[in-house]
Structures are given as structure tokens and as C-alpha cells.
Amino acid sequence: ILRRVSLNPVDVFTTIFLILGVPLCLGILLSRLFPALADKIRKPFKIFSFLVFLGFVGAALGANWQIFLNVIGLVVFAVFVHNALALSLGYWSGRFLGLEIPDVRAVSIEVGIQNSALALVLIFDFFEGLGGMAIIAAWWGIWHIIAGLSVALFWSRRPVAPVTREAAV
């Protein structure tokens, strides 16, 4: 499946901006202008975005099921190791820089849980859904749900004392 790839950086930026930037800006604007409405629709939007994500993962797996079965062992291992390294890098970087534990946890999650749905969109848009790439991104998405929920559950059972302005000064 190796082949020469040439991407137009403007096209990639435009796609990423439309997928991430526009919704982010609209969400911030909505929450600033209409906070009550934002609070009311927050949960339905979380559910909707999760369902869209599952749709992308399902489409990637469905279109490449045989490839998935052939490479799942290697893919599972590679994604697990990469994710464990990313979570650890985020966590220990925050600790090394002296961040408070809530911030350390946030950095760890931010570094460790990447945007798999974005990866799938880019793969389908710029690489014609190339099977191996789609399988890795699809499994990555599934694993990030498992890892993210596991880390959140682990940390929720280990609360930290709230940081107050007086304590921080």
C-alpha cells in the first residue's frame, strides 16, 4: 500500500479549520451570547457528536473489514503502546513543569487522546480511504474511548484537594 503522496497544505488546513475551527468558534460564540441555550443543548450535542464519531469509525471498519481482521493484532499493540506513551508524556511533562495535579491530568488527557474522527476525515478526503490508514484511525478511535474513560474513572476515584486562589499565592 506504499505510494507517493502529495498534499496541498491549504486544502488540509481548510478541512481541519472547517471540522474543528468553525464548530469551536460557533460554540464559544453561542456560550458567550446565549449561555442558557448553550447549557440546554450541551448534552444533546455531546450525544450527537459521539454518534457521528461512531459513524465514522463504523464506516472505516465496514469498508475495510478484511484488512482489519488481517492486521488487528499489530494495530492493537501499536495503538496501545503509542497511547500509553502519549498519556505518560503528558502526565510527566506536567509534573516536571510543576503544574497542579488537575492541570497535570488535563495535559495528560490532551496529549494522550487525539482526534481520531479528524484523522478518519483526512484519510477519506485526502487518501481515498486507504485501508491500512483507516483501520489504524478507526481502532485508534475505539481505543481512545476505552483509554479516556478508563483514565477518567481512575482519576475520579482519586480526587485532589481543590486549588484556591489563596493556596496558589
Short mmCIF file of C-alpha atoms in Angstrom, two decimals:
data_model
loop_
_atom_site.label_atom_id
_atom_site.label_comp_id
_atom_site.label_asym_id
_atom_site.label_seq_id
_atom_site.Cartn_x
_atom_site.Cartn_y
_atom_site.Cartn_z
CA ILE A 1 0.00 0.00 0.00
CA LEU A 2 3.02 2.28 -0.21
CA ARG A 3 2.72 5.06 -2.75
CA ARG A 4 3.84 8.62 -3.26
CA VAL A 5 1.55 11.16 -1.62
CA SER A 6 1.29 14.85 -2.34
CA LEU A 7 -0.97 17.06 -0.25
CA ASN A 8 -1.96 20.66 -0.74
CA PRO A 9 -1.38 22.31 2.67
CA VAL A 10 -4.14 24.84 2.02
CA ASP A 11 -6.67 22.06 1.38
CA VAL A 12 -5.61 20.24 4.55
CA PHE A 13 -5.80 23.45 6.61
CA THR A 14 -9.22 24.28 5.15
CA THR A 15 -10.57 20.84 6.00
CA ILE A 16 -9.21 20.95 9.55
CA PHE A 17 -10.49 24.50 10.03
CA LEU A 18 -13.97 23.54 8.85
CA ILE A 19 -14.09 20.44 11.03
CA LEU A 20 -12.53 21.87 14.19
CA GLY A 21 -12.26 25.65 13.95
CA VAL A 22 -15.75 26.60 12.82
CA PRO A 23 -17.62 24.47 15.39
CA LEU A 24 -15.26 25.62 18.14
CA CYS A 25 -15.77 29.30 17.28
CA LEU A 26 -19.53 28.87 16.97
CA GLY A 27 -19.67 27.06 20.30
CA ILE A 28 -17.68 29.76 22.07
CA LEU A 29 -19.80 32.48 20.50
CA LEU A 30 -23.03 30.70 21.42
CA SER A 31 -21.91 30.17 25.02
CA ARG A 32 -20.95 33.84 25.36
CA LEU A 33 -24.09 35.28 23.76
CA PHE A 34 -26.66 32.72 24.93
CA PRO A 35 -25.29 30.87 27.99
CA ALA A 36 -28.69 29.43 28.98
CA LEU A 37 -29.22 27.99 25.50
CA ALA A 38 -25.66 26.62 25.47
CA ASP A 39 -26.29 24.84 28.78
CA LYS A 40 -29.56 23.44 27.46
CA ILE A 41 -28.11 21.97 24.25
CA ARG A 42 -24.73 20.86 25.65
CA LYS A 43 -25.82 17.28 26.46
CA PRO A 44 -27.68 16.66 23.16
CA PHE A 45 -24.63 17.93 21.24
CA LYS A 46 -22.32 15.62 23.19
CA ILE A 47 -24.55 12.68 22.29
CA PHE A 48 -24.79 13.81 18.65
CA SER A 49 -21.02 14.24 18.31
CA PHE A 50 -20.42 10.83 19.87
CA LEU A 51 -22.86 9.22 17.41
CA VAL A 52 -21.18 10.97 14.46
CA PHE A 53 -17.82 9.73 15.69
CA LEU A 54 -19.17 6.16 15.95
CA GLY A 55 -20.49 6.54 12.40
CA PHE A 56 -17.02 7.45 11.11
CA VAL A 57 -15.44 4.54 12.96
CA GLY A 58 -18.14 2.14 11.74
CA ALA A 59 -17.72 3.31 8.14
CA ALA A 60 -13.95 2.88 8.29
CA LEU A 61 -14.21 -0.60 9.78
CA GLY A 62 -17.04 -1.66 7.48
CA ALA A 63 -15.21 -0.58 4.35
CA ASN A 64 -12.01 -2.33 5.43
CA TRP A 65 -13.21 -5.28 7.50
CA GLN A 66 -10.95 -7.90 5.88
CA ILE A 67 -7.89 -5.70 6.26
CA PHE A 68 -8.91 -5.13 9.89
CA LEU A 69 -9.02 -8.88 10.55
CA ASN A 70 -5.61 -9.36 8.93
CA VAL A 71 -3.77 -6.64 10.87
CA ILE A 72 -5.69 -6.23 14.11
CA GLY A 73 -3.01 -7.81 16.32
CA LEU A 74 -0.28 -5.45 15.18
CA VAL A 75 -2.60 -2.43 15.12
CA VAL A 76 -3.92 -3.06 18.63
CA PHE A 77 -0.40 -3.35 20.01
CA ALA A 78 0.94 -0.27 18.18
CA VAL A 79 -2.01 1.91 19.19
CA PHE A 80 -1.81 0.76 22.82
CA VAL A 81 1.92 1.49 23.08
CA HIS A 82 1.59 4.86 21.34
CA ASN A 83 -1.32 5.88 23.57
CA ALA A 84 0.41 4.76 26.77
CA LEU A 85 3.49 6.76 25.80
CA ALA A 86 1.41 9.84 24.97
CA LEU A 87 -0.56 9.72 28.23
CA SER A 88 2.68 9.24 30.18
CA LEU A 89 4.45 12.04 28.31
CA GLY A 90 1.61 14.44 29.04
CA TYR A 91 1.42 13.44 32.69
CA TRP A 92 5.14 13.56 33.45
CA SER A 93 5.69 16.75 31.44
CA GLY A 94 3.07 18.47 33.57
CA ARG A 95 4.63 17.12 36.76
CA PHE A 96 8.12 18.15 35.62
CA LEU A 97 6.88 21.69 34.91
CA GLY A 98 5.34 21.92 38.38
CA LEU A 99 1.70 22.12 37.36
CA GLU A 100 -1.06 21.47 39.88
CA ILE A 101 -2.46 17.91 39.72
CA PRO A 102 -5.75 18.93 38.00
CA ASP A 103 -3.68 20.66 35.28
CA VAL A 104 -1.32 17.69 35.03
CA ARG A 105 -4.31 15.44 34.43
CA ALA A 106 -5.71 17.80 31.81
CA VAL A 107 -2.37 17.92 29.96
CA SER A 108 -2.12 14.14 30.07
CA ILE A 109 -5.59 13.72 28.55
CA GLU A 110 -4.92 16.43 25.96
CA VAL A 111 -1.68 14.80 24.84
CA GLY A 112 -2.93 11.22 25.13
CA ILE A 113 -6.34 11.37 23.49
CA GLN A 114 -6.03 12.62 19.95
CA ASN A 115 -8.80 13.41 17.49
CA SER A 116 -9.47 10.12 15.71
CA ALA A 117 -12.55 11.38 13.87
CA LEU A 118 -10.44 14.13 12.32
CA ALA A 119 -7.91 11.52 11.25
CA LEU A 120 -10.63 9.49 9.56
CA VAL A 121 -11.98 12.54 7.72
CA LEU A 122 -8.50 13.41 6.48
CA ILE A 123 -7.86 9.80 5.42
CA PHE A 124 -11.10 9.59 3.46
CA ASP A 125 -10.74 13.08 2.00
CA PHE A 126 -7.05 13.10 1.05
CA PHE A 127 -6.06 9.43 0.86
CA GLU A 128 -9.19 7.91 -0.70
CA GLY A 129 -9.89 5.87 2.42
CA LEU A 130 -6.66 3.91 2.11
CA GLY A 131 -7.42 0.72 4.05
CA GLY A 132 -4.46 0.47 6.42
CA MET A 133 -4.70 4.10 7.43
CA ALA A 134 -8.45 3.88 8.01
CA ILE A 135 -8.10 0.75 10.12
CA ILE A 136 -5.47 2.33 12.35
CA ALA A 137 -7.52 5.51 12.80
CA ALA A 138 -10.72 3.55 13.44
CA TRP A 139 -9.10 1.36 16.09
CA TRP A 140 -7.42 4.44 17.50
CA GLY A 141 -10.85 5.99 17.97
CA ILE A 142 -12.21 2.92 19.70
CA TRP A 143 -9.14 2.68 21.91
CA HIS A 144 -9.33 6.35 22.85
CA ILE A 145 -12.85 5.86 24.11
CA ILE A 146 -11.67 2.92 26.22
CA ALA A 147 -8.48 4.64 27.44
CA GLY A 148 -10.11 8.03 28.02
CA LEU A 149 -12.96 6.58 30.04
CA SER A 150 -10.56 4.36 31.98
CA VAL A 151 -8.24 7.23 32.88
CA ALA A 152 -11.20 9.46 33.80
CA LEU A 153 -12.63 6.71 36.03
CA PHE A 154 -9.25 6.08 37.64
CA TRP A 155 -8.73 9.76 38.41
CA SER A 156 -12.31 10.30 39.54
CA ARG A 157 -11.64 7.78 42.32
CA ARG A 158 -8.53 9.74 43.34
CA PRO A 159 -9.78 13.27 43.93
CA VAL A 160 -7.36 16.07 44.66
CA ALA A 161 -7.88 18.95 47.02
CA PRO A 162 -9.35 21.92 45.17
CA VAL A 163 -6.87 24.65 44.36
CA THR A 164 -7.93 28.00 45.79
CA ARG A 165 -6.53 31.39 44.87
CA GLU A 166 -5.22 31.79 48.44
CA ALA A 167 -3.42 28.44 48.30
CA ALA A 168 -1.91 29.20 44.90
CA VAL A 169 -0.47 32.56 46.03
#
